[in-house]
Every structure is written in C-alpha cells, then in structure tokens.
Tab-separated table of C-alpha atoms in Angstrom:
chain	number	residue	atom	x	y	z
L	927	UNK	CA	-17.706	2.605	-13.629
L	928	UNK	CA	-19.276	3.466	-16.915
L	929	UNK	CA	-16.314	5.588	-17.824
L	930	UNK	CA	-13.869	2.744	-17.088
L	931	UNK	CA	-15.945	0.128	-19.034
L	932	UNK	CA	-15.976	2.394	-22.093
L	933	UNK	CA	-12.143	1.972	-22.232
L	934	UNK	CA	-11.908	-1.718	-21.308
L	935	UNK	CA	-11.138	-2.836	-24.870
L	936	UNK	CA	-9.060	0.287	-25.856
L	937	UNK	CA	-5.306	0.629	-25.567
L	938	UNK	CA	-4.029	3.338	-23.285
L	939	UNK	CA	-4.874	6.489	-25.181
L	940	UNK	CA	-2.423	9.252	-25.975
L	941	UNK	CA	-3.363	12.746	-24.937
L	942	UNK	CA	-1.763	16.090	-24.996
L	943	UNK	CA	-1.449	18.617	-22.243
L	944	UNK	CA	-2.518	22.206	-22.690
L	945	UNK	CA	0.212	24.908	-22.165
L	946	UNK	CA	0.490	25.690	-18.500
L	947	UNK	CA	-0.377	29.142	-17.198
L	948	UNK	CA	2.209	30.932	-15.164
L	949	UNK	CA	2.547	29.475	-11.706
L	950	UNK	CA	0.460	31.287	-9.132
L	951	UNK	CA	1.721	29.622	-6.008
L	952	UNK	CA	4.673	30.830	-3.886
L	953	UNK	CA	8.136	29.846	-4.730
L	954	UNK	CA	10.364	28.596	-1.824
L	955	UNK	CA	14.072	28.110	-1.527
L	956	UNK	CA	14.708	25.185	0.692
L	957	UNK	CA	18.314	24.232	1.751
L	958	UNK	CA	17.797	20.643	1.052
L	959	UNK	CA	15.775	18.231	-1.138
L	960	UNK	CA	11.963	18.114	-0.798
L	961	UNK	CA	9.216	15.724	-1.778
L	962	UNK	CA	10.253	13.249	-4.506
L	963	UNK	CA	13.799	14.765	-4.461
L	964	UNK	CA	14.318	12.754	-1.334
L	965	UNK	CA	13.827	9.365	-3.118
L	966	UNK	CA	17.015	7.403	-3.190
L	967	UNK	CA	16.786	6.829	-6.860
L	968	UNK	CA	15.520	10.222	-7.731
L	969	UNK	CA	16.018	11.315	-11.354
L	970	UNK	CA	14.285	14.499	-12.324
L	971	UNK	CA	14.084	13.430	-15.969
L	972	UNK	CA	11.765	10.588	-15.144
L	973	UNK	CA	9.150	12.566	-13.190
L	974	UNK	CA	6.517	14.453	-15.157
L	975	UNK	CA	6.783	18.156	-14.188
L	976	UNK	CA	3.141	18.636	-13.439
L	977	UNK	CA	2.109	22.096	-12.199
L	978	UNK	CA	-0.992	23.247	-10.185
L	979	UNK	CA	-3.319	24.936	-12.624
L	980	UNK	CA	-2.211	22.744	-15.518
L	981	UNK	CA	-4.883	20.800	-17.558
L	982	UNK	CA	-3.848	17.205	-18.507
L	983	UNK	CA	-6.321	15.659	-20.932
L	984	UNK	CA	-9.550	16.723	-19.327
L	985	UNK	CA	-8.325	17.038	-15.729
L	986	UNK	CA	-7.417	20.347	-14.229
L	987	UNK	CA	-4.798	19.910	-11.424
L	988	UNK	CA	-5.754	21.425	-8.073
L	989	UNK	CA	-3.141	20.147	-5.694
L	990	UNK	CA	-0.545	17.483	-5.112
L	991	UNK	CA	-1.515	14.673	-2.824
L	992	UNK	CA	1.728	12.857	-2.588
L	993	UNK	CA	4.677	11.007	-4.349
L	994	UNK	CA	6.393	7.845	-4.554
L	995	UNK	CA	9.454	6.264	-5.977
L	996	UNK	CA	7.692	5.783	-9.292
L	997	UNK	CA	5.003	8.419	-9.503
L	998	UNK	CA	3.363	11.479	-8.254
L	999	UNK	CA	-0.433	11.860	-7.305
L	1000	UNK	CA	-2.590	14.915	-7.740
L	1001	UNK	CA	-6.146	15.887	-7.079
L	1002	UNK	CA	-7.774	17.123	-10.242
L	1003	UNK	CA	-11.136	18.262	-11.535
L	1004	UNK	CA	-12.951	16.796	-14.409
L	1005	UNK	CA	-13.505	19.737	-16.866
L	1006	UNK	CA	-15.774	17.712	-19.172
L	1007	UNK	CA	-18.728	18.116	-16.854
L	1008	UNK	CA	-21.596	20.398	-17.863
L	1009	UNK	CA	-22.090	23.511	-15.707
L	1010	UNK	CA	-25.328	22.115	-14.179
L	1011	UNK	CA	-23.691	18.910	-13.143
L	1012	UNK	CA	-21.948	18.515	-9.791
L	1013	UNK	CA	-18.119	18.843	-9.910
L	1014	UNK	CA	-16.291	15.462	-10.243
L	1015	UNK	CA	-12.876	15.289	-8.577
L	1016	UNK	CA	-10.363	12.507	-9.136
L	1017	UNK	CA	-6.950	11.411	-8.014
L	1018	UNK	CA	-4.466	11.455	-10.946
L	1019	UNK	CA	-1.483	9.222	-10.599
L	1020	UNK	CA	1.246	10.225	-13.078
L	1021	UNK	CA	3.791	7.502	-13.429
L	1022	UNK	CA	7.493	8.089	-14.157
L	1023	UNK	CA	8.809	7.486	-17.582
L	1024	UNK	CA	10.838	4.338	-18.077
L	1025	UNK	CA	10.172	0.731	-19.235
L	1026	UNK	CA	9.751	-0.640	-15.654
L	1027	UNK	CA	7.376	2.113	-14.590
L	1028	UNK	CA	5.358	1.816	-17.783
L	1029	UNK	CA	4.996	-1.962	-17.350
L	1030	UNK	CA	3.984	-1.672	-13.801
L	1031	UNK	CA	1.217	0.823	-14.781
L	1032	UNK	CA	0.138	-1.338	-17.680
L	1033	UNK	CA	-0.053	-4.341	-15.342
L	1034	UNK	CA	-2.226	-2.421	-12.828
L	1035	UNK	CA	-4.604	-1.436	-15.687
L	1036	UNK	CA	-4.847	-5.185	-16.622
L	1037	UNK	CA	-5.654	-6.177	-12.945
L	1038	UNK	CA	-8.349	-3.453	-12.819
L	1039	UNK	CA	-9.877	-4.536	-16.106
L	1040	UNK	CA	-10.002	-8.032	-14.943
L	1041	UNK	CA	-11.737	-7.185	-11.721
L	1042	UNK	CA	-14.168	-4.878	-13.329
L	1043	UNK	CA	-15.107	-7.461	-15.980
L	1044	UNK	CA	-16.182	-9.951	-13.383
L	1045	UNK	CA	-19.849	-10.615	-12.849
L	1046	UNK	CA	-20.032	-10.873	-9.040
L	1047	UNK	CA	-22.234	-9.851	-6.230
L	1048	UNK	CA	-19.461	-10.457	-3.622
L	1049	UNK	CA	-19.645	-7.891	-0.941
L	1050	UNK	CA	-15.917	-7.368	-1.029
L	1051	UNK	CA	-16.135	-5.890	-4.561
L	1052	UNK	CA	-17.110	-2.596	-2.989
L	1053	UNK	CA	-13.906	-2.559	-0.866
L	1054	UNK	CA	-11.470	-2.571	-3.754
L	1055	UNK	CA	-10.250	0.697	-5.492
L	1056	UNK	CA	-10.055	0.277	-9.157
L	1057	UNK	CA	-8.625	2.388	-11.962
L	1058	UNK	CA	-11.560	4.501	-13.631
L	1059	UNK	CA	-9.586	5.563	-16.695
L	1060	UNK	CA	-6.074	5.616	-18.125
L	1061	UNK	CA	-4.238	7.557	-20.742
L	1062	UNK	CA	-0.678	8.410	-21.849
L	1063	UNK	CA	0.902	11.973	-22.138
L	1064	UNK	CA	4.360	13.159	-23.466
L	1065	UNK	CA	6.775	14.769	-21.047
L	1066	UNK	CA	9.141	17.668	-21.803
L	1067	UNK	CA	11.968	15.198	-22.742
L	1068	UNK	CA	9.511	13.453	-25.255
L	1069	UNK	CA	9.191	10.568	-22.842
L	1070	UNK	CA	5.887	9.091	-22.226
L	1071	UNK	CA	4.053	8.968	-18.936
L	1072	UNK	CA	0.921	6.775	-18.113
L	1073	UNK	CA	-1.737	8.518	-16.092
L	1074	UNK	CA	-4.111	6.537	-14.043
L	1075	UNK	CA	-7.424	8.037	-12.779
L	1076	UNK	CA	-8.892	6.940	-9.392
L	1077	UNK	CA	-11.669	7.990	-7.180
L	1078	UNK	CA	-10.205	10.373	-4.573
L	1079	UNK	CA	-10.086	8.964	-1.053
L	1080	UNK	CA	-9.473	10.811	2.276
L	1081	UNK	CA	-6.344	9.184	3.880
L	1082	UNK	CA	-4.688	5.878	4.882
L	1083	UNK	CA	-6.075	3.968	7.764
L	1084	UNK	CA	-3.145	4.796	10.059
L	1085	UNK	CA	-3.709	8.502	9.608
L	1086	UNK	CA	-7.327	8.098	10.494
L	1087	UNK	CA	-6.101	6.693	13.853
L	1088	UNK	CA	-4.315	9.988	14.576
L	1089	UNK	CA	-7.404	12.081	13.640
L	1090	UNK	CA	-9.241	9.973	16.257
L	1091	UNK	CA	-6.695	10.985	18.742
L	1092	UNK	CA	-4.634	7.904	19.047
L	1093	UNK	CA	-1.022	7.056	18.094
L	1094	UNK	CA	-2.572	3.918	16.283
L	1095	UNK	CA	-5.964	2.881	15.252
L	1096	UNK	CA	-8.043	2.011	18.343
L	1097	UNK	CA	-8.637	-1.788	18.489
L	1098	UNK	CA	-12.494	-1.428	18.486
L	1099	UNK	CA	-12.198	0.729	15.313
L	1100	UNK	CA	-9.673	-1.639	13.686
L	1101	UNK	CA	-11.901	-4.659	14.273
L	1102	UNK	CA	-14.591	-3.082	12.123
L	1103	UNK	CA	-12.144	-2.127	9.281
L	1104	UNK	CA	-10.555	-5.571	9.501
L	1105	UNK	CA	-13.814	-7.258	8.500
L	1106	UNK	CA	-13.842	-4.885	5.473
L	1107	UNK	CA	-10.248	-5.736	4.630
L	1108	UNK	CA	-10.754	-9.529	5.000
L	1109	UNK	CA	-14.012	-9.260	2.907
L	1110	UNK	CA	-12.172	-7.493	0.195
L	1111	UNK	CA	-9.265	-9.795	0.398
L	1112	UNK	CA	-11.657	-12.817	0.031
L	1113	UNK	CA	-13.145	-11.320	-2.992
L	1114	UNK	CA	-9.669	-10.836	-4.481
L	1115	UNK	CA	-8.529	-14.367	-3.648
L	1116	UNK	CA	-11.512	-16.414	-4.182
L	1117	UNK	CA	-13.253	-14.783	-7.212
L	1118	UNK	CA	-10.587	-12.648	-8.884
L	1119	UNK	CA	-7.710	-14.980	-8.246
L	1120	UNK	CA	-5.521	-12.096	-7.452
L	1121	UNK	CA	-2.641	-11.823	-4.935
L	1122	UNK	CA	-2.207	-8.286	-3.833
L	1123	UNK	CA	1.499	-8.826	-2.516
L	1124	UNK	CA	1.743	-5.191	-1.000
L	1125	UNK	CA	-0.669	-4.987	1.987
L	1126	UNK	CA	1.086	-2.071	3.845
L	1127	UNK	CA	-0.730	0.434	5.914
L	1128	UNK	CA	-0.587	3.105	3.159
L	1129	UNK	CA	-2.687	0.863	0.900
L	1130	UNK	CA	-5.750	0.740	3.264
L	1131	UNK	CA	-7.451	4.019	2.235
L	1132	UNK	CA	-10.510	5.430	3.908
L	1133	UNK	CA	-13.100	7.449	1.918
L	1134	UNK	CA	-14.557	10.902	2.703
L	1135	UNK	CA	-17.131	10.821	5.547
L	1136	UNK	CA	-18.954	13.857	4.203
L	1137	UNK	CA	-18.926	15.377	0.696
L	1138	UNK	CA	-18.205	18.825	2.096
L	1139	UNK	CA	-14.620	17.755	3.290
L	1140	UNK	CA	-13.522	17.584	-0.374
L	1141	UNK	CA	-15.299	20.789	-1.324
L	1142	UNK	CA	-13.756	22.708	1.612
L	1143	UNK	CA	-10.380	21.245	0.780
L	1144	UNK	CA	-10.690	22.301	-2.901
L	1145	UNK	CA	-11.724	25.906	-1.838
L	1146	UNK	CA	-8.635	26.179	0.351
L	1147	UNK	CA	-6.242	24.949	-2.241
L	1148	UNK	CA	-7.648	27.477	-4.785
L	1149	UNK	CA	-7.243	30.198	-2.302
L	1150	UNK	CA	-3.863	29.199	-1.042
L	1151	UNK	CA	-1.948	26.990	-3.531
L	1152	UNK	CA	0.815	24.834	-2.242
L	1153	UNK	CA	4.379	26.323	-2.586
L	1154	UNK	CA	6.838	24.976	-4.927
L	1155	UNK	CA	10.625	25.065	-5.565
L	1156	UNK	CA	12.132	25.547	-8.975
L	1157	UNK	CA	15.030	23.264	-9.972
L	1158	UNK	CA	16.456	24.147	-13.257
L	1159	UNK	CA	12.993	25.249	-14.430
L	1160	UNK	CA	11.350	22.266	-13.101
L	1161	UNK	CA	8.671	22.907	-10.218
L	1162	UNK	CA	8.511	20.477	-7.304
L	1163	UNK	CA	5.397	21.129	-5.317
L	1164	UNK	CA	4.665	20.422	-1.631
L	1165	UNK	CA	2.138	17.745	-1.026
L	1166	UNK	CA	-1.259	18.686	0.663
L	1167	UNK	CA	-2.591	15.399	1.697
L	1168	UNK	CA	-4.304	16.370	5.023
L	1169	UNK	CA	-8.052	16.981	4.657
L	1170	UNK	CA	-8.484	18.148	8.118
L	1171	UNK	CA	-10.381	16.722	11.190
L	1172	UNK	CA	-13.212	14.337	10.816
L	1173	UNK	CA	-16.640	15.956	10.536
L	1174	UNK	CA	-18.779	12.981	11.357
L	1175	UNK	CA	-18.281	9.288	11.288
L	1176	UNK	CA	-15.783	7.570	8.910
L	1177	UNK	CA	-15.766	6.717	5.345
L	1178	UNK	CA	-15.743	3.446	3.501
L	1179	UNK	CA	-12.273	1.680	3.415
L	1180	UNK	CA	-10.844	0.368	0.189
L	1181	UNK	CA	-7.832	-1.802	-0.481
L	1182	UNK	CA	-5.696	0.173	-3.130
L	1183	UNK	CA	-2.620	0.008	-5.221
L	1184	UNK	CA	-2.504	-3.074	-7.370
L	1185	UNK	CA	0.814	-2.101	-9.130
L	1186	UNK	CA	2.527	-5.186	-7.771
L	1187	UNK	CA	-0.532	-7.652	-7.797
L	1188	UNK	CA	-0.293	-10.889	-9.593
L	1189	UNK	CA	-2.662	-13.577	-10.683
L	1190	UNK	CA	-2.806	-16.670	-8.350
L	1191	UNK	CA	-4.435	-19.173	-10.640
L	1192	UNK	CA	-1.150	-20.304	-12.142
L	1193	UNK	CA	0.301	-23.744	-12.590
L	1194	UNK	CA	3.483	-23.078	-10.508
L	1195	UNK	CA	4.125	-20.916	-7.323
L	1196	UNK	CA	5.381	-17.466	-7.755
L	1197	UNK	CA	8.853	-17.000	-6.538
L	1198	UNK	CA	9.874	-13.368	-7.202
L	1199	UNK	CA	10.583	-10.886	-4.485
L	1200	UNK	CA	7.495	-9.144	-3.113
L	1201	UNK	CA	6.429	-7.222	-0.033
L	1202	UNK	CA	8.195	-4.651	2.164
L	1203	UNK	CA	10.952	-6.200	4.197
L	1204	UNK	CA	9.171	-6.098	7.658
L	1205	UNK	CA	6.068	-7.837	6.149
L	1206	UNK	CA	7.910	-10.431	4.193
L	1207	UNK	CA	6.458	-13.896	4.450
L	1208	UNK	CA	9.058	-16.632	5.284
L	1209	UNK	CA	8.423	-18.404	1.964
L	1210	UNK	CA	9.313	-15.147	0.205
L	1211	UNK	CA	12.426	-14.602	2.182
L	1212	UNK	CA	13.615	-18.180	1.742
L	1213	UNK	CA	12.313	-18.534	-1.784
L	1214	UNK	CA	10.064	-21.588	-1.242
L	1215	UNK	CA	7.367	-20.340	-3.714
L	1216	UNK	CA	4.386	-18.280	-2.590
L	1217	UNK	CA	0.703	-17.836	-3.299
L	1218	UNK	CA	-2.411	-16.289	-1.850
L	1219	UNK	CA	-1.344	-17.015	1.826
L	1220	UNK	CA	1.568	-14.602	1.403
L	1221	UNK	CA	-1.144	-11.921	1.651
L	1222	UNK	CA	-2.411	-13.452	4.949
L	1223	UNK	CA	1.052	-13.297	6.571
L	1224	UNK	CA	1.431	-9.752	5.275
L	1225	UNK	CA	-1.775	-8.666	6.878
L	1226	UNK	CA	-0.916	-10.376	10.214
L	1227	UNK	CA	2.317	-8.438	10.494
L	1228	UNK	CA	0.911	-5.092	9.456
L	1229	UNK	CA	-1.524	-5.251	12.418
L	1230	UNK	CA	1.174	-3.892	14.645
L	1231	UNK	CA	1.834	-0.836	12.555
L	1232	UNK	CA	-1.965	-0.136	12.494
L	1233	UNK	CA	-2.507	-0.705	16.200
L	1234	UNK	CA	0.579	0.832	17.687
L	1235	UNK	CA	2.740	2.147	14.932
L	1236	UNK	CA	5.335	-0.482	15.699
L	1237	UNK	CA	7.017	-3.214	13.589
L	1238	UNK	CA	6.649	-6.819	14.738
L	1239	UNK	CA	9.578	-8.165	12.601
L	1240	UNK	CA	11.912	-5.436	11.891
L	1241	UNK	CA	14.967	-7.519	11.138
L	1242	UNK	CA	17.212	-4.825	12.461
L	1243	UNK	CA	20.896	-5.863	13.539
L	1244	UNK	CA	21.981	-3.538	16.313
L	1245	UNK	CA	25.536	-4.735	16.284
L	1246	UNK	CA	25.213	-7.111	19.275
L	1247	UNK	CA	28.146	-9.346	20.265
L	1248	UNK	CA	30.797	-7.326	18.458
L	1249	UNK	CA	29.010	-7.488	15.214
L	1250	UNK	CA	29.529	-4.092	13.573
L	1251	UNK	CA	26.924	-4.667	10.780
L	1252	UNK	CA	23.809	-2.611	11.420
L	1253	UNK	CA	20.538	-2.190	9.657
L	1254	UNK	CA	18.367	-4.715	8.102
L	1255	UNK	CA	19.504	-8.429	8.283
L	1256	UNK	CA	17.710	-11.444	7.038
L	1257	UNK	CA	19.433	-13.530	9.681
L	1258	UNK	CA	17.852	-11.283	12.392
L	1259	UNK	CA	14.544	-11.377	10.630
L	1260	UNK	CA	14.451	-15.106	10.607
L	1261	UNK	CA	15.716	-15.166	14.301
L	1262	UNK	CA	12.745	-13.103	15.294
L	1263	UNK	CA	10.344	-15.386	13.577
L	1264	UNK	CA	11.842	-18.437	15.314
L	1265	UNK	CA	11.553	-16.742	18.704
L	1266	UNK	CA	7.766	-16.221	18.129
L	1267	UNK	CA	6.805	-19.175	16.045
L	1268	UNK	CA	9.522	-21.765	17.000
L	1269	UNK	CA	11.855	-23.339	14.426
L	1270	UNK	CA	10.522	-23.957	10.889
L	1271	UNK	CA	9.329	-27.466	9.996
L	1272	UNK	CA	11.590	-29.660	7.993
L	1273	UNK	CA	9.063	-30.019	5.285
L	1274	UNK	CA	9.102	-26.203	4.826
L	1275	UNK	CA	12.871	-25.970	4.666
L	1276	UNK	CA	12.988	-28.762	2.040
L	1277	UNK	CA	11.098	-26.493	-0.353
L	1278	UNK	CA	13.338	-23.492	0.220
L	1279	UNK	CA	16.146	-22.333	-2.110
L	1280	UNK	CA	19.082	-24.440	-1.159
L	1281	UNK	CA	21.565	-21.612	-1.524
L	1282	UNK	CA	19.639	-19.360	0.909
L	1283	UNK	CA	18.526	-22.141	3.225
L	1284	UNK	CA	22.034	-23.572	3.688
L	1285	UNK	CA	23.382	-20.144	4.760
L	1286	UNK	CA	20.849	-20.043	7.569
L	1287	UNK	CA	20.229	-23.649	8.504
L	1288	UNK	CA	22.378	-26.722	8.914
L	1289	UNK	CA	21.612	-29.928	7.143
L	1290	UNK	CA	19.700	-31.072	10.275
L	1291	UNK	CA	17.585	-27.921	10.232
L	1292	UNK	CA	19.384	-26.076	13.126
L	1293	UNK	CA	19.568	-22.223	12.771
L	1294	UNK	CA	23.126	-21.244	12.320
L	1295	UNK	CA	22.832	-18.016	14.223
L	1296	UNK	CA	21.317	-18.904	17.589
L	1297	UNK	CA	22.980	-15.908	19.254
L	1298	UNK	CA	20.707	-13.612	17.278
L	1299	UNK	CA	17.497	-15.166	18.721
L	1300	UNK	CA	16.155	-12.748	21.168
L	1301	UNK	CA	15.445	-13.475	24.805
L	1302	UNK	CA	12.045	-14.858	25.890
L	1303	UNK	CA	10.903	-11.302	26.593
L	1304	UNK	CA	10.272	-11.093	22.875
L	1305	UNK	CA	6.889	-12.818	22.873
L	1306	UNK	CA	3.390	-12.004	21.703
L	1307	UNK	CA	2.109	-10.915	25.145
L	1308	UNK	CA	4.990	-8.313	25.525
L	1309	UNK	CA	4.479	-7.274	21.978
L	1310	UNK	CA	0.788	-6.531	22.488
L	1311	UNK	CA	0.901	-4.013	25.429
L	1312	UNK	CA	-2.068	-2.094	23.663
L	1313	UNK	CA	-4.470	-4.913	24.604
L	1314	UNK	CA	-5.342	-6.422	27.957
L	1315	UNK	CA	-6.857	-9.592	29.361
L	1316	UNK	CA	-9.288	-11.561	27.060
L	1317	UNK	CA	-8.918	-9.043	24.345
L	1318	UNK	CA	-5.213	-9.691	24.207
L	1319	UNK	CA	-5.611	-13.430	24.344
L	1320	UNK	CA	-8.043	-13.572	21.506
L	1321	UNK	CA	-5.919	-11.185	19.499
L	1322	UNK	CA	-2.871	-13.381	19.872
L	1323	UNK	CA	-4.994	-16.433	18.737
L	1324	UNK	CA	-6.191	-14.351	15.801
L	1325	UNK	CA	-2.713	-13.493	14.783
L	1326	UNK	CA	-1.366	-17.038	15.227
L	1327	UNK	CA	-3.784	-18.164	12.568
L	1328	UNK	CA	-2.071	-15.937	10.049
L	1329	UNK	CA	1.644	-16.143	11.158
L	1330	UNK	CA	2.527	-19.815	10.560
L	1331	UNK	CA	5.606	-21.103	8.751
L	1332	UNK	CA	3.631	-23.400	6.542
L	1333	UNK	CA	1.548	-21.230	4.148
L	1334	UNK	CA	-1.113	-24.065	3.774
L	1335	UNK	CA	-1.765	-23.946	7.550
L	1336	UNK	CA	-2.581	-20.234	7.510
L	1337	UNK	CA	-6.325	-19.416	7.719
L	1338	UNK	CA	-8.022	-17.963	4.644
L	1339	UNK	CA	-9.360	-14.408	4.564
L	1340	UNK	CA	-12.912	-15.938	4.568
L	1341	UNK	CA	-12.220	-18.021	7.649
L	1342	UNK	CA	-10.579	-15.086	9.493
L	1343	UNK	CA	-13.519	-12.861	8.928
L	1344	UNK	CA	-15.562	-14.777	11.632
L	1345	UNK	CA	-12.768	-14.885	14.230
L	1346	UNK	CA	-13.795	-14.441	17.720
L	1347	UNK	CA	-11.423	-11.495	18.359
L	1348	UNK	CA	-13.194	-9.350	15.831
L	1349	UNK	CA	-16.538	-9.660	17.560
L	1350	UNK	CA	-15.216	-9.472	21.222
L	1351	UNK	CA	-16.097	-6.216	23.050
L	1352	UNK	CA	-14.123	-5.709	26.186
C-alpha cells in the first residue's frame, strides 16, 4: 500500500523495457489460433508482445497467467528488492494499445486511487483488490501500453470449487464466501460510492492459502517455461494459471477488476450498457436507468454459475415454433424473467426507454411474445436441484430479495449479509 500511495498524485509514469534475452521456452506449431488469438476482435498490433524472461520496468516476467479481449496478465518478480529481503511477486496486467483500452485503464487507476484514499475502518476494505502501481511502456509499433500492478491471487472462486472436488462451489463453502463478497460490496456501495457493474465469477478471486504454493509454482515455471508460438516474430505464450491442488484451507477472497466500475453518487442514473448478458439487470436491458442495485441483481444471477456452473437467464433462442433465429435474444431473456418473477410493474415500464419498451410490451403492459415464456417447469425449485428441503427454501427466499423488477425493492448488500440462508446449516 505504501508503494501505491507514493504514486497517488503522480501521472502514470513512462518506463522503458530492457532488451529481451533469447526465448528459452519451447516453440510449438499449433494448427489453429491459441490464447488471445482466439479473441473475436484480435489485433496483434494492439497486444504488447511480452516474453517470459523479459524485464519491464522493475518487473521480471516469470509466466503468463491469462488474457482477455483488452489485455494480458503475467506473474512477475520485483527486481528492486534487496538480496536479504523475501521475494515479492506481482500480477502485471499489460493493457492493449488504443484509446478505449487506455481510458479503461486510466479509469481503473482513478477508482483504485479513490478507494485507497478513503479513511475507513470498514471490514469490507480488506476484500477489495486494488492497483498497487501503474506505469506506461512503449510497444514495438511505438504505441503505448499501460501496465497495472496487482497483488497475485490464486484463482477465481469457481475454480476453487473444482479443486475442492465439485462441479460448482459447495453451498456451505459459498455461504462463507458470500458474506465476504457482501461485506466488500457494502464497503464499495456505502463508503466508496462505487458500482462495480461486472460481478462475474471470474472477478471473485481467492488468495493463496500458503506462501509455499506461489514459491513452488515459480520454481516449476523457471524449470519448465510455458511454450509459445511465433507469429511473424511475435511470441504468443500459453497461459499457466493453475497453481495446483490446495495445500491447507483456503485463502482470502477479493472482489477484483474495476475496469468498468463507475461512481454512484451522481445526480442522474447511469444508462449505458454494462454487465455480461446473462447477468444483465432488467433496468439495464430496458434502459430505465441504473445504480447500485444493478450490482445486487448481478450477484443474484451469478450464484447459479458459482453453485452449479449453470446460467439462470441465458436468453437463448433455440428456434422454437418455426423461428430460425438462434443464439442470444433479448425477447427470450425478458420472457425468462417474466416466468420466474411475474410481469414487470407498470411503474417500472413507464421509466424504460420507449423504443425498447414498445418493441417488447403493448401500451397496456402485456408482453408481445407470450409464446417465448417457458412452461411452469421453469421455476426456482426446479432451477435449484443442488439444494434440498429447508436449505433450498431459504436459498430461494435469499435470491428473491435480489431478483426484483424494481431496483429500489432489492435488498442492499448490508441487509443481505444477515440473511437466514447464509447461517443455515443443513
């Protein structure tokens, strides 16, 4: 935190990379695209061609942890430490070049600076992953890339479930983690006045349960570096994000990735597109204006992915009744909501964008596509086969507090923290 505070009032610094040594990892020749090459909008000029063994600023790259549409993530070692100090490892996120990617990174830095500057003893502060440092480097095409430095964490919560031997996170394990998530979310909402807007399973990250896990991983990567493919002289490395089986217990969970976060203490509701489609709140889909409660809806829908690797509202059109359109459909998405929650109240529809609303609802508020509403078998009980009896009933009550048409009727993170389902032990 001291390192981060040192740069609070500084612009993003420009650093230069040291010339890379020859690649020591194995070159592979796959028949198709790998890693970030599989991104639908892949542009090799936008990705910084980082190499294992390269030193960027003071960070020596050890392995690639993953990639996204707008960045790559690497495990790196801080070379500024003295020999007698214990090694410091970081996650280095190298953003793509481009105005949009640069703005998103700069916005994330501002969010982290705001959170870090707050004087608060809220417990949830410990459950938020902040940027520790940031700087800028120049790519091979003279384009700039912003680098964000984070504390390294073990894995997303959904992967922890698999390491514990389950297809999803076991309910009793998830209940403990949900208290952490809700505590962190209450800190963000009530004290930081920040709306996360992207609470997907990948953004709940669990820390290392033992310091030897990271040390063993580093040793293995140094002995056996990940292979890479060369495309016109540009290396693309395979990701090594699996830190192996749990040694003992589990680490601390943190809410991560504030690249799409916004401030909630504004005079008018936000109304731009946010959230992955399956987790999209109705006020986002229908453009009725959204605020903190969009995060609550988001969390309620993501529970199915965490518990059973399933999607509650997938919005998928399977071409029923002669309809040849397939894939995601907003009409199907709304129909699924209506089946589980009943029709939206007229007061809610009155606030929706007229162009979108009138395509889906009549002037009287009737849904124009009743044939898309699934049978009564699509209900909360049938959608929760991973729970039984009283545990299932309490869970459904818990979810109903989050999944409501009217944003103002959803419970807050603080209120949900003490929900009976979280303390129930079957």
